[in-house]
mmCIF file of C-alpha atoms and ligand atoms in Angstrom:
data_model
loop_
_atom_site.group_PDB
_atom_site.id
_atom_site.type_symbol
_atom_site.label_atom_id
_atom_site.label_comp_id
_atom_site.label_asym_id
_atom_site.label_seq_id
_atom_site.Cartn_x
_atom_site.Cartn_y
_atom_site.Cartn_z
ATOM 1 C CA MET C 212 97.124 97.550 101.046
ATOM 2 C CA ILE C 213 96.373 101.011 99.730
ATOM 3 C CA THR C 214 93.889 102.216 97.142
ATOM 4 C CA PHE C 215 92.653 105.596 95.890
ATOM 5 C CA GLY C 216 89.454 107.005 94.468
ATOM 6 C CA THR C 217 86.753 109.629 94.577
ATOM 7 C CA PHE C 218 83.990 107.229 95.675
ATOM 8 C CA ASP C 219 81.296 109.796 94.826
ATOM 9 C CA VAL C 220 77.652 108.625 94.908
ATOM 10 C CA PHE C 221 78.886 105.391 96.480
ATOM 11 C CA HIS C 222 77.681 102.274 94.595
ATOM 12 C CA VAL C 223 78.159 98.502 94.366
ATOM 13 C CA GLY C 224 81.230 98.796 92.088
ATOM 14 C CA HIS C 225 82.920 100.779 94.850
ATOM 15 C CA VAL C 226 82.133 98.318 97.636
ATOM 16 C CA ARG C 227 83.273 95.379 95.492
ATOM 17 C CA VAL C 228 86.641 96.879 94.604
ATOM 18 C CA LEU C 229 87.235 97.753 98.271
ATOM 19 C CA ASN C 230 86.275 94.265 99.451
ATOM 20 C CA ARG C 231 88.426 92.571 96.804
ATOM 21 C CA ALA C 232 91.365 94.854 97.612
ATOM 22 C CA ALA C 233 91.019 94.103 101.322
ATOM 23 C CA GLU C 234 91.132 90.353 100.639
ATOM 24 C CA LEU C 235 94.690 90.724 99.294
ATOM 25 C CA GLY C 236 96.101 91.652 102.711
ATOM 26 C CA ASP C 237 95.251 92.376 106.311
ATOM 27 C CA ARG C 238 94.801 96.162 106.362
ATOM 28 C CA LEU C 239 93.270 98.397 103.656
ATOM 29 C CA VAL C 240 93.711 102.167 103.743
ATOM 30 C CA VAL C 241 91.900 104.351 101.206
ATOM 31 C CA GLY C 242 92.967 107.723 99.819
ATOM 32 C CA ILE C 243 89.843 109.762 99.044
ATOM 33 C CA SER C 244 90.368 112.379 96.299
ATOM 34 C CA SER C 245 89.863 115.862 97.692
ATOM 35 C CA ASP C 246 87.163 118.167 96.327
ATOM 36 C CA ALA C 247 89.886 120.454 94.947
ATOM 37 C CA LEU C 248 91.623 117.547 93.158
ATOM 38 C CA ASN C 249 88.307 116.543 91.565
ATOM 39 C CA PHE C 250 87.623 120.087 90.447
ATOM 40 C CA ALA C 251 91.083 120.318 88.896
ATOM 41 C CA LYS C 252 90.601 116.985 87.070
ATOM 42 C CA LYS C 253 86.958 117.168 85.978
ATOM 43 C CA ALA C 254 86.030 120.887 86.226
ATOM 44 C CA ARG C 255 83.150 120.027 88.596
ATOM 45 C CA TYR C 256 82.826 119.205 92.258
ATOM 46 C CA PRO C 257 81.661 115.756 93.384
ATOM 47 C CA VAL C 258 78.013 115.401 94.495
ATOM 48 C CA PHE C 259 79.173 114.550 98.026
ATOM 49 C CA THR C 260 81.847 116.545 99.841
ATOM 50 C CA GLN C 261 85.203 115.018 100.736
ATOM 51 C CA ASP C 262 84.126 114.771 104.391
ATOM 52 C CA GLU C 263 80.949 112.915 103.425
ATOM 53 C CA ARG C 264 82.826 110.606 101.023
ATOM 54 C CA MET C 265 85.443 109.894 103.712
ATOM 55 C CA GLU C 266 82.737 109.107 106.257
ATOM 56 C CA ILE C 267 81.009 106.657 103.888
ATOM 57 C CA VAL C 268 84.200 104.786 102.938
ATOM 58 C CA ALA C 269 85.471 104.741 106.551
ATOM 59 C CA ASN C 270 82.289 102.888 107.493
ATOM 60 C CA ILE C 271 82.814 100.041 105.004
ATOM 61 C CA ARG C 272 83.679 96.954 107.069
ATOM 62 C CA SER C 273 86.717 95.950 104.970
ATOM 63 C CA VAL C 274 88.328 99.429 105.248
ATOM 64 C CA SER C 275 90.787 100.022 108.106
ATOM 65 C CA GLY C 276 91.477 103.716 107.523
ATOM 66 C CA VAL C 277 90.965 106.685 105.200
ATOM 67 C CA PHE C 278 92.873 109.855 104.379
ATOM 68 C CA ILE C 279 92.507 112.694 101.860
ATOM 69 C CA GLU C 280 94.396 112.385 98.560
ATOM 70 C CA GLU C 281 95.409 115.973 97.758
ATOM 71 C CA SER C 282 97.484 115.260 94.641
ATOM 72 C CA LEU C 283 97.640 112.481 92.033
ATOM 73 C CA GLU C 284 101.403 112.933 91.846
ATOM 74 C CA ALA C 285 101.921 112.258 95.572
ATOM 75 C CA LYS C 286 101.083 108.529 95.376
ATOM 76 C CA ARG C 287 104.667 107.511 96.144
ATOM 77 C CA ASP C 288 104.624 109.599 99.353
ATOM 78 C CA TYR C 289 101.254 108.158 100.411
ATOM 79 C CA VAL C 290 102.438 104.565 99.838
ATOM 80 C CA VAL C 291 105.515 105.238 101.993
ATOM 81 C CA GLU C 292 103.577 107.142 104.701
ATOM 82 C CA GLN C 293 100.960 104.394 104.969
ATOM 83 C CA GLN C 294 103.629 101.649 104.813
ATOM 84 C CA ALA C 295 101.606 99.878 102.137
ATOM 85 C CA ALA C 296 103.050 96.708 100.588
ATOM 86 C CA VAL C 297 100.431 96.599 97.813
ATOM 87 C CA LEU C 298 98.769 99.352 95.752
ATOM 88 C CA VAL C 299 95.406 98.234 94.338
ATOM 89 C CA MET C 300 93.474 100.100 91.629
ATOM 90 C CA GLY C 301 90.602 99.313 89.254
ATOM 91 C CA ASP C 302 91.696 98.277 85.775
ATOM 92 C CA ASP C 303 90.680 101.628 84.280
ATOM 93 C CA TRP C 304 94.101 102.623 85.674
ATOM 94 C CA THR C 305 96.057 99.661 84.209
ATOM 95 C CA GLY C 306 99.706 100.536 83.715
ATOM 96 C CA LYS C 307 99.373 104.040 85.197
ATOM 97 C CA PHE C 308 101.088 103.255 88.497
ATOM 98 C CA ASP C 309 103.642 100.650 87.402
ATOM 99 C CA SER C 310 106.420 103.133 88.206
ATOM 100 C CA LEU C 311 105.717 102.491 91.909
ATOM 101 C CA SER C 312 106.549 98.789 91.614
ATOM 102 C CA ASP C 313 110.018 99.500 93.071
ATOM 103 C CA ILE C 314 108.398 100.192 96.480
ATOM 104 C CA CYS C 315 105.202 98.090 96.434
ATOM 105 C CA GLU C 316 103.339 95.473 94.467
ATOM 106 C CA VAL C 317 100.896 97.116 92.012
ATOM 107 C CA VAL C 318 97.644 95.230 91.335
ATOM 108 C CA TYR C 319 94.800 96.229 88.978
ATOM 109 C CA LEU C 320 91.398 94.638 89.651
ATOM 110 C CA PRO C 321 88.643 94.332 87.014
ATOM 111 C CA ARG C 322 85.926 96.984 87.321
ATOM 112 C CA THR C 323 82.337 95.964 87.985
ATOM 113 C CA PRO C 324 80.573 96.282 84.616
ATOM 114 C CA SER C 325 77.554 98.517 83.928
ATOM 115 C CA VAL C 326 77.706 100.774 86.987
ATOM 116 C CA SER C 327 79.284 104.191 87.321
ATOM 117 C CA THR C 328 78.763 107.420 89.227
ATOM 118 C CA THR C 329 78.348 109.273 85.926
ATOM 119 C CA ALA C 330 75.591 106.897 84.722
ATOM 120 C CA ILE C 331 73.760 107.204 88.064
ATOM 121 C CA ILE C 332 73.885 111.000 87.935
ATOM 122 C CA GLU C 333 72.607 110.969 84.328
ATOM 123 C CA LEU C 334 69.805 108.573 85.249
ATOM 124 C CA ILE C 335 68.658 110.673 88.206
ATOM 125 C CA THR C 336 68.845 113.953 86.318
ATOM 126 C CA GLY C 337 66.861 112.479 83.434
ATOM 127 C CA GLY C 338 69.676 112.392 80.896
ATOM 128 C CA GLY C 339 70.287 108.645 80.776
ATOM 129 C CA PRO C 340 68.444 105.416 79.898
ATOM 130 C CA LEU C 341 66.135 103.902 82.524
ATOM 131 C CA PRO C 342 67.198 100.519 83.912
ATOM 132 C CA GLU C 343 65.201 97.495 82.683
ATOM 133 C CA SER C 344 64.202 96.292 86.147
HETATM 134 N N1 C2G N 605 85.309 100.994 90.286
HETATM 135 C C1 C2G N 605 84.993 99.671 89.949
HETATM 136 N N2 C2G N 605 83.864 99.407 89.229
HETATM 137 C C2 C2G N 605 83.044 100.407 88.831
HETATM 138 C C3 C2G N 605 83.336 101.744 89.170
HETATM 139 C C4 C2G N 605 84.486 102.016 89.898
HETATM 140 O O1 C2G N 605 85.735 98.734 90.278
HETATM 141 N N3 C2G N 605 81.968 100.084 88.104
HETATM 142 C C5 C2G N 605 86.531 101.274 91.036
HETATM 143 C C6 C2G N 605 87.539 102.126 90.262
HETATM 144 O O2 C2G N 605 88.266 101.326 89.335
HETATM 145 C C7 C2G N 605 88.396 102.664 91.383
HETATM 146 C C8 C2G N 605 87.382 102.813 92.551
HETATM 147 O O3 C2G N 605 86.236 102.028 92.198
HETATM 148 O O4 C2G N 605 89.415 101.730 91.738
HETATM 149 C C9 C2G N 605 86.978 104.269 92.765
HETATM 150 O O5 C2G N 605 86.449 104.759 91.560
HETATM 151 P P1 C2G N 605 86.390 106.322 91.302
HETATM 152 O O6 C2G N 605 85.731 106.984 92.442
HETATM 153 O O7 C2G N 605 85.859 106.537 89.919
HETATM 154 O O8 C2G N 605 87.926 106.690 91.386
HETATM 155 P P2 C2G N 605 88.737 107.621 90.441
HETATM 156 O O9 C2G N 605 88.061 108.951 90.368
HETATM 157 O O10 C2G N 605 89.024 106.888 89.176
HETATM 158 O O11 C2G N 605 90.102 107.769 91.265
HETATM 159 O O12 C2G N 605 94.258 108.433 92.303
HETATM 160 C C10 C2G N 605 93.097 108.028 91.656
HETATM 161 C C11 C2G N 605 92.057 109.058 91.866
HETATM 162 O O13 C2G N 605 91.803 109.203 93.227
HETATM 163 C C12 C2G N 605 90.817 108.916 91.040
#
């Protein structure tokens, strides 16, 4: 199994997608988006550095290994390098990686509703709604 993500400001949606991905096979490796890749995509750096994000994800019990994802376009190389039989992504990516189905199974898992890194950052910085409990 292989999956990819930024995993910034790690939250319950992250741990659930990792645990559900790990249940589909016996070994889950996770590509953590580099700081540079995030900057290129979102014009801002993550709250936590790539080393910190790698350390957090590497310490999740269902995760067997982590590596840095330097480029979104290199997914095919990462799948081959990691010898992954299944690529798992949250369903915000549905359809985006179907072109890899010649070398691995591609599975999209439903996202956990009502939690996101962006909403947490907005809440903490005072820009978002307060939770009800
Ligand atoms: N996720 C989830 N539920 C949430 C939030 C996130 O299931 N409420 C999942 C996402 O669908 C993704 C993983 O957690 O599978 C990591 O999410 P992000 O850090 O937002 O990853 P992203 O920046 O979308 O990945 O090649 C992909 C890139 O690395 C980017």
